[in-house]
Short mmCIF file of C-alpha atoms in Angstrom, two decimals:
data_model
loop_
_atom_site.label_atom_id
_atom_site.label_comp_id
_atom_site.label_asym_id
_atom_site.label_seq_id
_atom_site.Cartn_x
_atom_site.Cartn_y
_atom_site.Cartn_z
CA ARG A 1465 -1.56 43.11 -75.48
CA ALA A 1466 0.01 42.50 -78.77
CA GLU A 1467 2.90 41.20 -76.21
CA ALA A 1468 -0.06 39.29 -74.85
CA ASP A 1469 -1.44 37.88 -78.32
CA ARG A 1470 1.78 35.85 -79.33
CA ARG A 1471 2.56 34.67 -75.98
CA TRP A 1472 -0.52 33.14 -75.91
CA ALA A 1473 -0.75 31.94 -79.34
CA LEU A 1474 3.61 30.43 -78.40
CA LEU A 1475 1.66 28.90 -75.48
CA ALA A 1476 -0.53 27.52 -77.62
CA THR A 1477 1.60 26.05 -79.93
CA VAL A 1478 3.03 24.49 -77.82
CA SER A 1479 0.01 22.92 -76.36
CA ALA A 1480 -1.45 21.97 -79.90
CA ALA A 1481 2.40 20.17 -80.54
CA ALA A 1482 2.64 18.36 -77.05
CA ARG A 1483 -1.12 17.08 -77.42
CA ASP A 1484 -0.14 15.50 -81.39
CA MET A 1485 3.38 14.05 -80.05
CA SER A 1486 1.44 12.31 -76.70
CA GLY A 1487 -0.46 10.00 -79.61
CA SER A 1488 2.25 8.93 -81.43
CA THR A 1489 3.29 6.02 -79.69
CA VAL A 1490 5.12 4.09 -82.47
CA ASP A 1491 7.08 6.93 -84.73
CA ALA A 1492 9.72 7.99 -83.68
CA ASP A 1493 9.98 10.85 -86.50
CA GLN A 1494 6.53 11.61 -85.89
CA VAL A 1495 7.53 12.81 -83.56
CA LEU A 1496 10.13 14.43 -84.38
CA GLU A 1497 8.42 15.99 -87.65
CA THR A 1498 5.77 17.39 -85.54
CA THR A 1499 8.08 19.73 -83.29
CA ILE A 1500 9.45 21.04 -86.80
CA GLU A 1501 5.43 21.66 -88.07
CA ALA A 1502 5.30 24.03 -84.25
CA VAL A 1503 8.75 25.47 -84.66
CA GLU A 1504 7.66 26.84 -88.85
CA GLY A 1505 4.29 27.37 -87.59
CA LEU A 1506 5.96 30.18 -85.37
CA GLY A 1507 7.14 31.78 -88.01
CA PHE A 1508 10.83 30.06 -88.72
CA PRO A 1509 12.15 28.81 -92.15
CA PHE A 1510 13.65 26.85 -90.96
CA ALA A 1511 13.83 23.53 -89.02
CA ARG A 1512 15.65 20.91 -89.08
CA VAL A 1513 16.76 17.51 -85.91
CA PHE A 1514 19.48 16.16 -86.53
CA VAL A 1515 19.15 12.59 -84.99
CA ARG A 1516 22.23 9.76 -83.48
CA GLU A 1517 22.03 6.72 -84.60
CA GLY A 1518 25.30 5.24 -82.58
CA ASP A 1519 28.35 7.58 -84.19
CA ASP A 1520 26.24 8.13 -87.51
CA TRP A 1521 22.84 11.23 -87.70
CA HIS A 1522 20.00 11.64 -90.13
CA MET A 1523 18.67 14.22 -90.19
CA VAL A 1524 14.57 14.29 -89.64
CA PRO A 1525 13.01 16.23 -93.31
CA ASP A 1526 15.43 14.25 -94.68
CA ALA A 1527 17.94 16.28 -96.68
CA SER A 1528 20.90 15.14 -98.73
CA GLY A 1529 24.79 15.64 -97.19
CA PRO A 1530 27.66 14.30 -96.79
CA GLU A 1531 26.78 10.96 -94.89
CA GLY A 1532 27.08 10.93 -91.01
CA THR A 1533 28.92 14.55 -90.98
CA ILE A 1534 26.52 17.80 -89.22
CA PRO A 1535 27.13 20.70 -88.37
CA ASP A 1536 29.69 21.96 -84.96
CA VAL A 1537 27.47 23.25 -82.97
CA VAL A 1538 24.59 20.67 -83.40
CA ALA A 1539 27.99 18.27 -81.89
CA GLY A 1540 28.72 20.78 -79.25
CA THR A 1541 25.39 20.59 -78.07
CA ALA A 1542 24.77 17.25 -77.90
CA GLU A 1543 27.66 16.84 -77.23
CA SER A 1544 27.13 18.98 -73.48
CA GLY A 1545 23.31 19.11 -73.85
CA VAL A 1546 22.62 22.91 -73.87
CA PHE A 1547 21.71 25.51 -75.46
CA ALA A 1548 23.02 27.07 -78.01
CA VAL A 1549 22.25 30.87 -79.96
CA PHE A 1550 24.84 31.07 -82.55
CA ARG A 1551 25.25 33.26 -85.17
CA GLY A 1552 26.66 33.44 -89.67
CA ARG A 1553 27.11 31.04 -91.32
CA ARG A 1554 27.60 27.55 -90.43
CA GLN A 1555 28.11 23.97 -93.12
CA GLY A 1556 24.55 25.54 -93.99
CA LEU A 1557 22.23 26.63 -91.29
CA PRO A 1558 20.79 29.92 -91.47
CA LEU A 1559 22.76 32.96 -90.22
CA PHE A 1560 21.13 33.70 -87.77
CA GLY A 1561 19.91 30.11 -85.17
CA ALA A 1562 19.58 27.87 -82.42
CA ALA A 1563 20.49 24.77 -81.56
CA VAL A 1564 18.20 22.59 -78.32
CA PRO A 1565 18.98 20.37 -77.75
CA ILE A 1566 15.79 17.21 -77.22
CA ALA A 1567 17.47 14.26 -74.60
CA VAL A 1568 16.38 11.21 -73.45
CA SER A 1569 17.87 8.45 -70.74
CA ASP A 1570 20.36 8.22 -71.54
CA GLY A 1571 21.58 11.44 -73.20
CA VAL A 1572 20.51 13.43 -76.56
CA ALA A 1573 19.29 11.72 -78.78
CA ALA A 1574 18.12 14.42 -80.87
CA VAL A 1575 19.04 18.16 -81.54
CA LEU A 1576 16.62 20.32 -83.08
CA VAL A 1577 17.62 23.30 -85.01
CA VAL A 1578 15.72 26.87 -85.87
CA GLY A 1579 16.98 29.81 -87.14
CA SER A 1580 15.84 32.68 -90.30
CA GLU A 1581 18.29 34.56 -92.31
CA VAL A 1582 17.53 37.67 -91.17
CA ALA A 1583 18.32 39.57 -87.82
CA PRO A 1584 18.26 39.37 -85.02
CA GLY A 1585 17.25 36.03 -85.05
CA PRO A 1586 15.30 33.70 -82.46
CA THR A 1587 15.43 35.89 -79.02
CA ALA A 1588 14.83 35.02 -75.93
CA GLN A 1589 11.47 34.20 -75.85
CA ASP A 1590 11.69 32.14 -78.79
CA VAL A 1591 15.06 29.64 -77.44
CA GLU A 1592 12.83 28.91 -74.62
CA VAL A 1593 9.64 27.77 -76.60
CA PHE A 1594 11.60 25.64 -78.38
CA ARG A 1595 13.09 24.37 -75.17
CA MET A 1596 9.63 23.79 -73.69
CA LEU A 1597 9.41 22.05 -77.68
CA ALA A 1598 11.81 20.40 -76.41
CA SER A 1599 11.34 19.09 -73.44
CA GLN A 1600 7.95 17.49 -75.09
CA ALA A 1601 8.96 16.23 -77.93
CA SER A 1602 12.26 14.21 -75.11
CA LEU A 1603 8.81 12.66 -73.36
CA ALA A 1604 7.08 11.78 -76.47
CA LEU A 1605 11.00 10.49 -77.29
CA GLU A 1606 10.88 8.17 -74.15
CA ASN A 1607 7.36 6.93 -74.33
CA VAL A 1608 7.64 6.00 -78.13
CA ARG A 1609 10.93 4.07 -76.87
CA ARG A 1610 9.59 1.94 -74.23
CA PHE A 1611 6.65 1.17 -76.85
CA GLU A 1612 8.44 -0.59 -77.85
CA GLU A 1613 10.14 -1.95 -75.96
CA GLN A 1614 7.07 -3.74 -74.63
CA ARG A 1615 6.70 -5.05 -78.25
CA GLN A 1616 9.89 -6.28 -77.74
CA VAL A 1617 9.26 -8.60 -74.38
CA ILE A 1618 5.87 -9.74 -76.56
CA GLU A 1619 7.38 -10.80 -79.69
CA ARG A 1620 9.91 -12.64 -77.26
CA LEU A 1621 7.57 -13.92 -74.74
CA ALA A 1622 5.28 -15.07 -78.16
CA ASP A 1623 9.04 -17.01 -79.00
CA LEU A 1624 9.42 -18.45 -75.86
CA ASP A 1625 5.59 -19.89 -75.90
CA ARG A 1626 6.36 -21.31 -79.35
CA MET A 1627 9.14 -22.67 -78.78
CA LYS A 1628 7.73 -24.31 -75.30
CA ASN A 1629 4.80 -26.06 -77.81
CA ASP A 1630 7.21 -26.81 -80.23
CA PHE A 1631 9.41 -28.95 -77.33
CA LEU A 1632 6.39 -30.12 -75.43
CA SER A 1633 5.35 -31.97 -78.80
CA THR A 1634 8.65 -33.14 -79.97
CA VAL A 1635 8.33 -34.75 -76.07
CA SER A 1636 4.98 -36.82 -76.60
CA HIS A 1637 5.78 -37.74 -80.39
CA GLU A 1638 9.20 -39.35 -79.34
CA LEU A 1639 7.48 -40.44 -75.71
CA ARG A 1640 4.60 -42.26 -77.76
CA THR A 1641 6.32 -44.41 -80.13
CA PRO A 1642 8.16 -46.45 -77.19
CA LEU A 1643 5.16 -46.14 -75.32
CA THR A 1644 2.88 -47.91 -77.61
CA VAL A 1645 5.55 -50.87 -77.91
CA ILE A 1646 5.05 -51.39 -74.22
CA THR A 1647 1.98 -50.62 -74.07
CA GLY A 1648 1.12 -53.89 -76.59
CA MET A 1649 4.00 -56.21 -75.55
CA GLY A 1650 2.31 -56.00 -71.89
CA ARG A 1651 -1.36 -56.92 -73.68
CA THR A 1652 -0.05 -59.49 -75.55
CA LEU A 1653 2.37 -60.87 -72.18
CA GLU A 1654 -1.37 -61.19 -70.41
CA HIS A 1655 -4.16 -62.52 -72.96
CA GLN A 1656 -1.15 -64.67 -74.02
CA TRP A 1657 0.95 -65.64 -71.12
CA GLU A 1658 -0.44 -69.27 -71.67
CA THR A 1659 0.08 -68.87 -74.54
CA ILE A 1660 3.51 -68.41 -75.98
CA ASP A 1661 7.28 -70.09 -74.70
CA ASP A 1662 9.39 -69.12 -71.37
CA GLU A 1663 12.03 -68.07 -74.13
CA ILE A 1664 9.07 -65.55 -76.00
CA ARG A 1665 8.10 -64.18 -72.72
CA ALA A 1666 11.58 -63.79 -70.59
CA ASP A 1667 12.37 -61.28 -74.14
CA PHE A 1668 9.50 -59.56 -73.69
CA LEU A 1669 9.37 -58.66 -70.23
CA THR A 1670 13.40 -57.99 -70.67
CA ARG A 1671 12.19 -55.59 -74.42
CA LEU A 1672 9.62 -54.09 -71.21
CA ASN A 1673 12.46 -53.43 -69.09
#
């Protein structure tokens, strides 16, 4: 019964985290922080997400450290896309832990690292829960990315609409000036044809043409 209760608690934690992640469509860090809170709720004191940004990395939650440096186990997990369980001290990580990739459509976007200083560290069941959380985070990050892409498309369409309106306004203004002159000369010729001499009429017709 104790084991059943524990598994139920694990599933409830994953379910709650998934609901929270699905509500965040504009903030990738919020998705990752929800993942971390879920892991901490499972009783693991160390939970970090290493986020890849091109060739650089940053940590969530933000922590001081050498810019762009990451533990080897994180780099290996990001490269292979396969979770890794580690034992022993590693570049600021706890003695016992696991690194789980968070993948998106074009590769591993981040690596979830969970651990503790107390043996035996994460069990196989724990790692499976971490993988479930990472999977939910992957879906949420894809949603954030799609939302951002749609926002950029909308902004681009708005820019194009403004450019179109500016162009039409400019064309309208540029056409209005010569059309006013043409209209004025045409009306002058229409109403004063008989009173002006041939030279002026010819000049007006030349200007009209």
